[in-house]
Tab-separated table of C-alpha atoms in Angstrom:
chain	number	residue	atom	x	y	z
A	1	UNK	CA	0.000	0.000	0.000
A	2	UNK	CA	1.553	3.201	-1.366
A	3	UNK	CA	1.415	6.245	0.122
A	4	UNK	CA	-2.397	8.093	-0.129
A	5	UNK	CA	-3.537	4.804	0.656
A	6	UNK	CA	-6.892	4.152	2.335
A	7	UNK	CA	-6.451	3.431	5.780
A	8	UNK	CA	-10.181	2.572	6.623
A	9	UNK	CA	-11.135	-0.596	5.246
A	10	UNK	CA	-14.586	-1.953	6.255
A	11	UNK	CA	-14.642	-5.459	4.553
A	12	UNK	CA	-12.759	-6.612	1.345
A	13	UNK	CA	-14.067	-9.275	-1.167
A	14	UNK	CA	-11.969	-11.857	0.344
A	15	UNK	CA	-13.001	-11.467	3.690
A	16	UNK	CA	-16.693	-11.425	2.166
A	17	UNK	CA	-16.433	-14.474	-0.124
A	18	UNK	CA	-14.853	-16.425	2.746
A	19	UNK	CA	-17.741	-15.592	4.985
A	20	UNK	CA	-20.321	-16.016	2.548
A	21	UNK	CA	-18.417	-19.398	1.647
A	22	UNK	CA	-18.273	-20.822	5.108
A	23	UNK	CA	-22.181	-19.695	5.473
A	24	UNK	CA	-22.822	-21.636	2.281
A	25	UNK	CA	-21.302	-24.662	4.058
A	26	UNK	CA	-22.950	-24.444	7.423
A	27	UNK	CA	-26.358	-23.732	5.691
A	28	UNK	CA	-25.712	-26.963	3.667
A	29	UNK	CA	-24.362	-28.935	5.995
A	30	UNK	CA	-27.876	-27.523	7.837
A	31	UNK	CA	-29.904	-28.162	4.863
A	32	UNK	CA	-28.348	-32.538	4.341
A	33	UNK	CA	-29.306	-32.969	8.138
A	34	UNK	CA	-33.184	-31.961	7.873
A	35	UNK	CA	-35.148	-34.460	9.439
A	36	UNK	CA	-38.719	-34.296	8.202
A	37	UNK	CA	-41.114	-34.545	11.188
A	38	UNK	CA	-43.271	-37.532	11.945
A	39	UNK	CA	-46.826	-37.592	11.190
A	40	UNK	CA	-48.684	-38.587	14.546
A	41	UNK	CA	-52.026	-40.061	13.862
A	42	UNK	CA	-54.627	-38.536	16.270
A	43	UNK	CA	-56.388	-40.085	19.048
A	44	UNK	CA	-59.515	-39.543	20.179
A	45	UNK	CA	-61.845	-41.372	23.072
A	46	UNK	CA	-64.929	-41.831	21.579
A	47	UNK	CA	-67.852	-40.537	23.620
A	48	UNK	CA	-70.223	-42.490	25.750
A	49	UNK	CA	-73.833	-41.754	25.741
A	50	UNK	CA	-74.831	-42.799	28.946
A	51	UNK	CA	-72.341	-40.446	30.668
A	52	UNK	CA	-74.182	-37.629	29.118
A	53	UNK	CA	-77.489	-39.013	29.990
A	54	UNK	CA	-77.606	-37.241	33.359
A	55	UNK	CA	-77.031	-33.523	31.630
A	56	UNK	CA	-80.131	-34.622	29.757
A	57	UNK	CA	-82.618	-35.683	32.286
A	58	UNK	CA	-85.861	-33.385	32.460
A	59	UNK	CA	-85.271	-31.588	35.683
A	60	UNK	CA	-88.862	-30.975	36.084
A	61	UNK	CA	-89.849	-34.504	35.930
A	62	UNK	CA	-89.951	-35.274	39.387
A	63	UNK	CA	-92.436	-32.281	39.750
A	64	UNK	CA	-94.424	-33.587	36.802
A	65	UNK	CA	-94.494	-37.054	38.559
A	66	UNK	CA	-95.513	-35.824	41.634
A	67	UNK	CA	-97.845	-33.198	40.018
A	68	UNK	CA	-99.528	-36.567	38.465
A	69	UNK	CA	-99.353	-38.651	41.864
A	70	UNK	CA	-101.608	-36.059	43.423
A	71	UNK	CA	-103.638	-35.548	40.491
A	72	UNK	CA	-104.243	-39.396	40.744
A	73	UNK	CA	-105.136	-39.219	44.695
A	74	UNK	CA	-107.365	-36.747	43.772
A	75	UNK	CA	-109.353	-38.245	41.619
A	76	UNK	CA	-109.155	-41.391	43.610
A	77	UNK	CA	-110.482	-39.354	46.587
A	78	UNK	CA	-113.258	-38.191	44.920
A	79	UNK	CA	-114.341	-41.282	43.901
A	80	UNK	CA	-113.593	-42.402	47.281
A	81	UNK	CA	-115.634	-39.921	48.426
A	82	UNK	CA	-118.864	-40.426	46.115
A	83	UNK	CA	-118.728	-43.968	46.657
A	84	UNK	CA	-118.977	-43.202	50.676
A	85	UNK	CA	-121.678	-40.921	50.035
A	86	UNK	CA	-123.401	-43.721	47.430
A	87	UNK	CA	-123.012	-45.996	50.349
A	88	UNK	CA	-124.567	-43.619	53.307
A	89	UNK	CA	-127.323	-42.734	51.081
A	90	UNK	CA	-128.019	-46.999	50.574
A	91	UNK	CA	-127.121	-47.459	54.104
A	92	UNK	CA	-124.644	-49.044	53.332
A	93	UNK	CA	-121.589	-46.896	54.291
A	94	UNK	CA	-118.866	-48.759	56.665
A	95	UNK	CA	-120.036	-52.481	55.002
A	96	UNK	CA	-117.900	-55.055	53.466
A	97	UNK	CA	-119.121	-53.870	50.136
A	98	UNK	CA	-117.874	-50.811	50.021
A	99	UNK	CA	-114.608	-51.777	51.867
A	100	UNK	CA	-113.800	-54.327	48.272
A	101	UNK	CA	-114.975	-51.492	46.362
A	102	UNK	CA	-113.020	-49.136	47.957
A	103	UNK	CA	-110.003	-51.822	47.359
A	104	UNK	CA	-110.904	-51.913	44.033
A	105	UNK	CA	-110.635	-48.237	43.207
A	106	UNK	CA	-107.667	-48.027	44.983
A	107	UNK	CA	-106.139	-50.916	43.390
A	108	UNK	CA	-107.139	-49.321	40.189
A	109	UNK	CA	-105.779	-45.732	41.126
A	110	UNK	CA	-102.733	-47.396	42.180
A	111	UNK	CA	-102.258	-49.171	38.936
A	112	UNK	CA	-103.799	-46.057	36.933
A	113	UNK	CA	-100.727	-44.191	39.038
A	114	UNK	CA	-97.694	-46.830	37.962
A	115	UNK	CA	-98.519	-47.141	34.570
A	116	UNK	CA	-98.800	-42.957	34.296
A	117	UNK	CA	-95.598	-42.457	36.205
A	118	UNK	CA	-93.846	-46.059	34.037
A	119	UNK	CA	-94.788	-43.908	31.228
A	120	UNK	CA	-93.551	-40.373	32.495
A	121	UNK	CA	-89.934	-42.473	33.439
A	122	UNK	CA	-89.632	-44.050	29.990
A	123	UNK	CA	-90.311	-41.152	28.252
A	124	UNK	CA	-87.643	-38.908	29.869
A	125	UNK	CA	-85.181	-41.773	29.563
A	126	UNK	CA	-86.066	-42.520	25.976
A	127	UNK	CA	-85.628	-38.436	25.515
A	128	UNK	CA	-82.342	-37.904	27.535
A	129	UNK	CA	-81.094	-41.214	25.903
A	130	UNK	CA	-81.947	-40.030	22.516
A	131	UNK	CA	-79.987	-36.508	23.271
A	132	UNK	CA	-77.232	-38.009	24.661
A	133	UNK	CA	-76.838	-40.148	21.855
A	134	UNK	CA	-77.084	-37.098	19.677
A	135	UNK	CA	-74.688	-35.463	21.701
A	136	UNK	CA	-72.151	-38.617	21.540
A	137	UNK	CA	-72.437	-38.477	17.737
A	138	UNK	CA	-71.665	-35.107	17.235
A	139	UNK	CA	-69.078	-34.983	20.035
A	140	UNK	CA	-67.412	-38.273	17.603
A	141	UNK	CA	-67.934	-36.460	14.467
A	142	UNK	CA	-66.272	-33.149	15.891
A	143	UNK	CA	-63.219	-35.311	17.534
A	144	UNK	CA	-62.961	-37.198	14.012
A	145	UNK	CA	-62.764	-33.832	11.991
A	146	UNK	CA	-60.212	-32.850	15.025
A	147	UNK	CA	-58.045	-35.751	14.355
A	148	UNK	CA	-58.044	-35.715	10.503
A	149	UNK	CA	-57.744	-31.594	10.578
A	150	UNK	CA	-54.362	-32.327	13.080
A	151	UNK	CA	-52.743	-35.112	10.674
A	152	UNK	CA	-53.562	-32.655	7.670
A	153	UNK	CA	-51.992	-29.940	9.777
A	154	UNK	CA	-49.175	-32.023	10.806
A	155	UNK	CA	-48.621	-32.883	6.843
A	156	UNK	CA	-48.777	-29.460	5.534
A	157	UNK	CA	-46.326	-28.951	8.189
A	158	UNK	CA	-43.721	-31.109	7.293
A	159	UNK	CA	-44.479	-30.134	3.478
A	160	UNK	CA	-43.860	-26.492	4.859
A	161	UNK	CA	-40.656	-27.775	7.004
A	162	UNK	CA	-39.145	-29.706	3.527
A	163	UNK	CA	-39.722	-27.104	1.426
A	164	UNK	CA	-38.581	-24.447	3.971
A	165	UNK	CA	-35.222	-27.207	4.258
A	166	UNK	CA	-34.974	-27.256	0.193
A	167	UNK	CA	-35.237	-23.461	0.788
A	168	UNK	CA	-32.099	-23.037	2.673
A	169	UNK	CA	-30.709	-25.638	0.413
A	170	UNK	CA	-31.375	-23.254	-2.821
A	171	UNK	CA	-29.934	-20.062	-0.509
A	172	UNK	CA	-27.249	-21.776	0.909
A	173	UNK	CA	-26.195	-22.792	-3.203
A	174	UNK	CA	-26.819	-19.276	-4.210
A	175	UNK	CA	-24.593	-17.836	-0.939
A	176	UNK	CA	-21.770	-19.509	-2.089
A	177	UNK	CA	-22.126	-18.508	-5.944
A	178	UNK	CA	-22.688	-15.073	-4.296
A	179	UNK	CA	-19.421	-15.744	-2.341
A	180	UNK	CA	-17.500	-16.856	-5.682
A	181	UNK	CA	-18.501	-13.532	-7.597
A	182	UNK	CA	-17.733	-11.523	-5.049
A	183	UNK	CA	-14.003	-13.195	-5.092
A	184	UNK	CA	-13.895	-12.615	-8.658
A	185	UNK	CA	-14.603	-8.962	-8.390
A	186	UNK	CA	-11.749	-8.694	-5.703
A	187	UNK	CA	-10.019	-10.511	-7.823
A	188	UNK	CA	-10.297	-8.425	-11.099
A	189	UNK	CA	-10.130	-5.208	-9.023
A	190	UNK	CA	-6.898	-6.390	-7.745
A	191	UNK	CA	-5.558	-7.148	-10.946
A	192	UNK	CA	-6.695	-4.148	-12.437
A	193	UNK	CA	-4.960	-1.985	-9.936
A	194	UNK	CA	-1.745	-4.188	-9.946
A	195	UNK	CA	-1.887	-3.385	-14.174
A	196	UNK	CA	-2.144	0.718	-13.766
A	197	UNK	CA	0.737	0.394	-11.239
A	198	UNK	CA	2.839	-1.852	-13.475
A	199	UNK	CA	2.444	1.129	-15.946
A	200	UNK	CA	2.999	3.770	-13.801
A	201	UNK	CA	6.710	1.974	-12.326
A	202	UNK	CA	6.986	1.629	-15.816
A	203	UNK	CA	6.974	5.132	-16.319
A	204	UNK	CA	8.670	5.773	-13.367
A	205	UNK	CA	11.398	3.288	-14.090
A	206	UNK	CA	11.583	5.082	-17.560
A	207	UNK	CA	12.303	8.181	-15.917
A	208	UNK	CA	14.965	7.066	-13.217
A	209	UNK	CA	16.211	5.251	-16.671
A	210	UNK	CA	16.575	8.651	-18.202
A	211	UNK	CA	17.429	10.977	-14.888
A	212	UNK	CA	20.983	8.030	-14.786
A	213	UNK	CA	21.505	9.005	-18.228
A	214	UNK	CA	21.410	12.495	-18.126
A	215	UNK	CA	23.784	12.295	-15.242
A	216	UNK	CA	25.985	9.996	-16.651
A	217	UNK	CA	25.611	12.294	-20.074
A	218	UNK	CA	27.297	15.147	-17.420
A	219	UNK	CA	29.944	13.343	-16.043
A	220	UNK	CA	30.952	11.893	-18.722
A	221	UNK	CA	31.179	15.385	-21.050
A	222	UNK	CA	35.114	15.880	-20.937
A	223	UNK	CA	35.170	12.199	-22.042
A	224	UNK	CA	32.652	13.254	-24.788
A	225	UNK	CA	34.843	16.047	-25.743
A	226	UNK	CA	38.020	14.277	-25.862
A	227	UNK	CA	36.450	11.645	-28.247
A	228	UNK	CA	35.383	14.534	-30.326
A	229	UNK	CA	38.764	16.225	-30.582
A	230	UNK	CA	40.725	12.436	-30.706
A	231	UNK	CA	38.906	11.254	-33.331
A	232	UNK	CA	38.843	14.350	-35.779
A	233	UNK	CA	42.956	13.755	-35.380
A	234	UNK	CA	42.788	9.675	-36.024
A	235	UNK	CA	40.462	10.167	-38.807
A	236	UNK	CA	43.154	11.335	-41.284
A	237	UNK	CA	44.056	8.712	-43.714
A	238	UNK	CA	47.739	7.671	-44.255
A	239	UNK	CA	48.038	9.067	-47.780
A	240	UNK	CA	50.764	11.515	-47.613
A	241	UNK	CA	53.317	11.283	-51.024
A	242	UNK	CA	57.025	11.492	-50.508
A	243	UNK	CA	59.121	14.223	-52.633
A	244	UNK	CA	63.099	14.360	-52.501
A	245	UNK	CA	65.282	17.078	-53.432
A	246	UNK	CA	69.595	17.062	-54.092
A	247	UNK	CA	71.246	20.125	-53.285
A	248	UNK	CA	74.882	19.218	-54.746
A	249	UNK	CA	77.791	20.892	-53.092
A	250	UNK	CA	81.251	22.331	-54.285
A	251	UNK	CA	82.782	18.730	-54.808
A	252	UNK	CA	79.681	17.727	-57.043
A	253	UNK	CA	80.473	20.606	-59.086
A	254	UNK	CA	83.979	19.926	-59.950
A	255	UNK	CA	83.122	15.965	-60.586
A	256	UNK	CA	80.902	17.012	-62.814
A	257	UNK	CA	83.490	19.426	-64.643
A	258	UNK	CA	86.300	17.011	-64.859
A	259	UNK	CA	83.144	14.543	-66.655
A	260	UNK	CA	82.822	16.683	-69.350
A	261	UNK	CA	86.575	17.086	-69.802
B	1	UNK	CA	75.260	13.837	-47.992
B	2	UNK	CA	78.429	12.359	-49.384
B	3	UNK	CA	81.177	14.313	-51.427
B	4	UNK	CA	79.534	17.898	-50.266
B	5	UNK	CA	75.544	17.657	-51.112
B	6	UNK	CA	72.406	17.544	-49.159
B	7	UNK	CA	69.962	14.892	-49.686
B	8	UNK	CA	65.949	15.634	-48.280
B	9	UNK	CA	63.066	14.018	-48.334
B	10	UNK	CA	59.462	15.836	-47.492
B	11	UNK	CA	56.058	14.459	-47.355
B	12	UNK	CA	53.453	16.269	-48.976
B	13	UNK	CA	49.470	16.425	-49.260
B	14	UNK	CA	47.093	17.221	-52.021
B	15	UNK	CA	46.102	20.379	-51.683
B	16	UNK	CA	42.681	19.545	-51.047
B	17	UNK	CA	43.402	17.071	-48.692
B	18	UNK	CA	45.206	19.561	-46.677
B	19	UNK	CA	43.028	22.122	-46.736
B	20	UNK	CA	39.897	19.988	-45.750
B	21	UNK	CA	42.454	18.210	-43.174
B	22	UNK	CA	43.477	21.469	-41.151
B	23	UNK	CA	39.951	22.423	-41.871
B	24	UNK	CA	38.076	19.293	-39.810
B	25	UNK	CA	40.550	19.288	-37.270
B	26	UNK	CA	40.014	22.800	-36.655
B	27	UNK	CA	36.699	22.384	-36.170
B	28	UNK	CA	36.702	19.242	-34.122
B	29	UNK	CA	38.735	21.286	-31.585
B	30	UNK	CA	36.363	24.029	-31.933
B	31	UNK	CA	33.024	21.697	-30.952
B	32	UNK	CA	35.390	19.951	-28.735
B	33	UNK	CA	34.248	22.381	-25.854
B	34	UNK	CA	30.540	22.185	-27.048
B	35	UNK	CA	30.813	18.142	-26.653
B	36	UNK	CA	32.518	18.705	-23.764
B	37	UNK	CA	29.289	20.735	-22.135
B	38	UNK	CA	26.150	19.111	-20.613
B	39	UNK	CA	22.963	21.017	-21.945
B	40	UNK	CA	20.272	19.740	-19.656
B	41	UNK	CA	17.271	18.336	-21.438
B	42	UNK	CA	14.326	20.530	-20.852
B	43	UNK	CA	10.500	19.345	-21.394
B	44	UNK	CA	8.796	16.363	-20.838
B	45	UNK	CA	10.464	12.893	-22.198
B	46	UNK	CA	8.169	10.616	-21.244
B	47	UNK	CA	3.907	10.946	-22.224
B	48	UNK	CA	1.750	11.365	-20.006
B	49	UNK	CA	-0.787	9.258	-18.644
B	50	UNK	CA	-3.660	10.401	-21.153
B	51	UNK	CA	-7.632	11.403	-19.769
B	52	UNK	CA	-8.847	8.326	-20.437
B	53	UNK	CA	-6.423	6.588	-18.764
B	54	UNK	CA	-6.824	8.675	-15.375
B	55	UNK	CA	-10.676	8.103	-15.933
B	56	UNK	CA	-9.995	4.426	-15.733
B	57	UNK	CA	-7.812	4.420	-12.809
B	58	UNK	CA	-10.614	7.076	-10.556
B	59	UNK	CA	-13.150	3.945	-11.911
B	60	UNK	CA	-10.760	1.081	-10.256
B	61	UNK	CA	-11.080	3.259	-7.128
B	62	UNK	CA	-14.482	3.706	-7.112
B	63	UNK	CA	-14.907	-0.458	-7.565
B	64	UNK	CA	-12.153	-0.853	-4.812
B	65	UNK	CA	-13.646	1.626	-2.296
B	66	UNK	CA	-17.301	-0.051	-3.209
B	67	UNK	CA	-16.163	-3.558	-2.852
B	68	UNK	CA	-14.233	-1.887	0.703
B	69	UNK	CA	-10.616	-2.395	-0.920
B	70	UNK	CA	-7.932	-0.135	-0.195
B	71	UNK	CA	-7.079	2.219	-2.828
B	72	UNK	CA	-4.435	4.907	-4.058
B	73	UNK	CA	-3.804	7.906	-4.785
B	74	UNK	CA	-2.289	7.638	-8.037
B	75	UNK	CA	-1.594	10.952	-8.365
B	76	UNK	CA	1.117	11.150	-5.758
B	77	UNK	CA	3.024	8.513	-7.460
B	78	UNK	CA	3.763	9.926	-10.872
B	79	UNK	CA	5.810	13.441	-11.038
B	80	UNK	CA	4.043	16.923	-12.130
B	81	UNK	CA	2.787	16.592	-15.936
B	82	UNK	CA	4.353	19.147	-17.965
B	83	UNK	CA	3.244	21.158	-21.113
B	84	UNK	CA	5.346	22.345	-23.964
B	85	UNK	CA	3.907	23.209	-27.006
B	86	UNK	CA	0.678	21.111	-26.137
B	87	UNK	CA	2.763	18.107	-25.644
B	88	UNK	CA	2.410	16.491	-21.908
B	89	UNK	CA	4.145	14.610	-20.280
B	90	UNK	CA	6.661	14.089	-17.826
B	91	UNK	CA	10.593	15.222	-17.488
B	92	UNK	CA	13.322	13.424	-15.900
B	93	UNK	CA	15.053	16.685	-15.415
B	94	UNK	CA	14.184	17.448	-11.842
B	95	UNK	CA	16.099	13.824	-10.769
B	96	UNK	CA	19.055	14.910	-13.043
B	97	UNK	CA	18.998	18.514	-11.273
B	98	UNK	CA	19.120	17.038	-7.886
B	99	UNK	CA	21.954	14.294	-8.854
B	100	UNK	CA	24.218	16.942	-10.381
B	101	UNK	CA	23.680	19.018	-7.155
B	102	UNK	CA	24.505	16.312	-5.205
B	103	UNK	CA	28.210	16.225	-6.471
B	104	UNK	CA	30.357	17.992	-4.844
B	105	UNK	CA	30.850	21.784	-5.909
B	106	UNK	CA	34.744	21.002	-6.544
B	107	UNK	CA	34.090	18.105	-8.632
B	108	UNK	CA	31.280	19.775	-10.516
B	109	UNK	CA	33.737	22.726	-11.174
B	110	UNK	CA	36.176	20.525	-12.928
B	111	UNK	CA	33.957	18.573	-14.968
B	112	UNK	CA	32.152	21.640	-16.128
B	113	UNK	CA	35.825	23.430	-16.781
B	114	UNK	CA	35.887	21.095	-20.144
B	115	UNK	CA	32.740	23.069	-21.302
B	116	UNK	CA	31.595	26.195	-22.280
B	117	UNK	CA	30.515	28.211	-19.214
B	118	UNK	CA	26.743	29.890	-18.947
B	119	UNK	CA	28.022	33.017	-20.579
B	120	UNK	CA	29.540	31.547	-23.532
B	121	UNK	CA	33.722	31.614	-21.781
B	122	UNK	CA	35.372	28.528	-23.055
B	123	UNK	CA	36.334	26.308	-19.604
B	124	UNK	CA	39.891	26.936	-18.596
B	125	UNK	CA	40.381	23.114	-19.508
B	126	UNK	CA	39.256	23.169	-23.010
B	127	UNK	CA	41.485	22.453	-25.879
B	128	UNK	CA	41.498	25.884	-26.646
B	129	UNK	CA	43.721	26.846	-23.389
B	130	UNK	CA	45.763	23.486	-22.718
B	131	UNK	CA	49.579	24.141	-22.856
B	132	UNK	CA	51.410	23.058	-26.187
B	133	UNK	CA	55.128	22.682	-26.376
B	134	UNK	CA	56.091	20.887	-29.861
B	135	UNK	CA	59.056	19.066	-29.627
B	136	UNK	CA	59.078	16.565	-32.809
B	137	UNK	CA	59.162	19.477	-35.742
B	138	UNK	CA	62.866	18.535	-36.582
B	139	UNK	CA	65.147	21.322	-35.548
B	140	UNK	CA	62.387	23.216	-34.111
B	141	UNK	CA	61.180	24.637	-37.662
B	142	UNK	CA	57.855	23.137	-36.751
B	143	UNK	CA	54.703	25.605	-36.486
């Protein structure tokens, strides 16, 4: 890092595809360990009519019954009573007579009584029976919708727990693509930068490459000049001609007269 | 020189040759001096980086400082660009400068005494002004 460099740095692409790469793995390691979840079939007690009898049971029909037993003795007093008077106005009141027919109507009250409260009993059983068994029905039907409603819940569930697992299968794939591009753009940002400064030491290096030649250009100048002046001298070809002269002297002279004598 | 005579011998030259001979040695030691002088180099040598270059280096900083990767001032790394005549680029000049100063004055002064001085004074060790005593003209008839 070069001087003006940014001191502050967040996050780089490294750092990021690293992260992103070891979240890939943990969410697929995650994702190959899903356990689907088990589908519990749903229990219910069916319901039992005769404990529900008792909620059903006419409160009032002890009242009715008892409204009815004195209705009966009523009526079975008044004939009581007109049979007395039949019998005082015959003379006849307090005689064995009237004591069996006094028996009788009693005996025919009494019966007259059973059979009207027999009936009164069956008929509130046969009614609270009849509701409870209503009740027990609809009490099955609700906890058989309960039970199929929970297994379909507990199926859409693990549906929504697989494809929620395939989910974070698909994400934890796409994380680590993420993480891989992101490396690549580090990566081609790096490169990038480390071309521009290879050109720029290039044109630095040019310069320091020029800067030692200039100064060796300086120190080397007398050198320079001396080459300059040394080889305008050694250019000159050897071509010089030779001339030779005689000057004769005083003894050449008088050889030469004494020849022509 | 037997019997009273004198025998000589003399080279001699075209006249040509000669002339252009005393001619290009004359001026070799004339531009001896000038070869002898550093002219320093002025202007930029090298090009610049060009606009669309520095475009594309302010976009690798913008991806760096996105992505949160360091980046540079690239502008502190390169020397000033210079202009002459339109042309820009960059001069080695400024190195040279400081190199030459960094010799020592007394060394400096004798290289630069080969030379021609600022004002146009040949250097006191120039051709021009280096002793000459001629001792092979043959009984000193020499020139």
């Amino acid at each position: 890092m070069g001087a003006g460099a940014n001191p502050q740095m967040t996050a780089n692409p490294f750092a990021q595809a690293s992260g992103a790469q070891q979240g890939a793995l943990a969410g697929t390691a995650a994702g190959m360990t899903y356990q689907p979840s088990q589908v519990q079939a749903t229990s219910y007690q069916a319901a039992d009519p005769t404990q529900l009898m008792a909620g059903y049971q006419n409160p009032y029909e002890n009242q009715v019954v008892q409204q009815t037993l004195a209705d009966i003795g009523q009526a079975q007093d008044i004939a009581l009573n007109q049979m007395g008077a039949q019998a005082t106005a015959a003379n006849a009141f307090g005689g064995s007579r009237q004591g069996v027919a006094e028996a009788q109507t009693r005996l025919g009250y009494g019966k007259q009584a059973a059979n009207t409260i027999g009936q009164l009993r069956q008929q509130g059983f046969n009614t609270a029976l009849t509701a409870a068994q209503n009740q027990a029905a609809a009490q099955n039907a609700a906890s058989q919708f309960g039970a199929q409603a929970g297994m379909t819940a507990q199926q859409l569930n693990q549906m929504a727990g697989l494809q929620g697992a395939q989910q974070r299968l698909g994400a934890a794939s796409q994380l680590g693509n993420l993480g891989r591009q992101s490396f690549g753009y580090g990566q081609q940002i790096q490169q990038q930068q480390a071309r521009e400064g290879a050109m720029q030491r290039q044109i630095q290096q040019q310069l320091i490459d020029q800067a030692r030649g200039g100064f060796q250009r300086y120190t080397g100048a007398p050198a320079q000049g001396l080459q300059t002046l040394l080889g305008t001298l050694t250019g000159v070809p050897n071509v010089q001609g030779q001339s030779s002269s005689f000057n004769p002297g005083l003894f050449n002279y008088l050889q030469l007269g004494a020849s022509m004598f | 020189m037997s019997k009273g005579g004198t025998q000589s011998t003399q080279a001699t030259l075209p006249k040509w040759f000669e002339t252009g001979l005393q001619q290009g040695v004359g001026m070799g030691r004339d531009l001896t001096p000038l070869m002898s002088t550093y002219i320093p180099e002025s202007g930029p040598t090298v090009a610049a980086l060009s606009p669309q270059e520095q475009l594309s280096q302010q976009y690798t900083n913008m991806a760096a400082q996105s992505f949160g990767m360091p980046t540079v001032d690239t502008s502190s790394y390169l020397p000033p660009v210079q202009n002459m005549g339109g042309i820009q680029g960059y001069s080695a000049q400024p190195m040279i400068d400081q190199m030459i100063s960094n010799v020592p004055q007394g060394q400096r002064d004798y290289i630069e005494s080969f030379g021609i001085s600022d004002t146009g004074e040949i250097g006191l060790r120039a051709p021009q002004n280096q002793p000459v005593a001629l001792e092979m003209q043959g009984g000193g008839r020499g020139k």
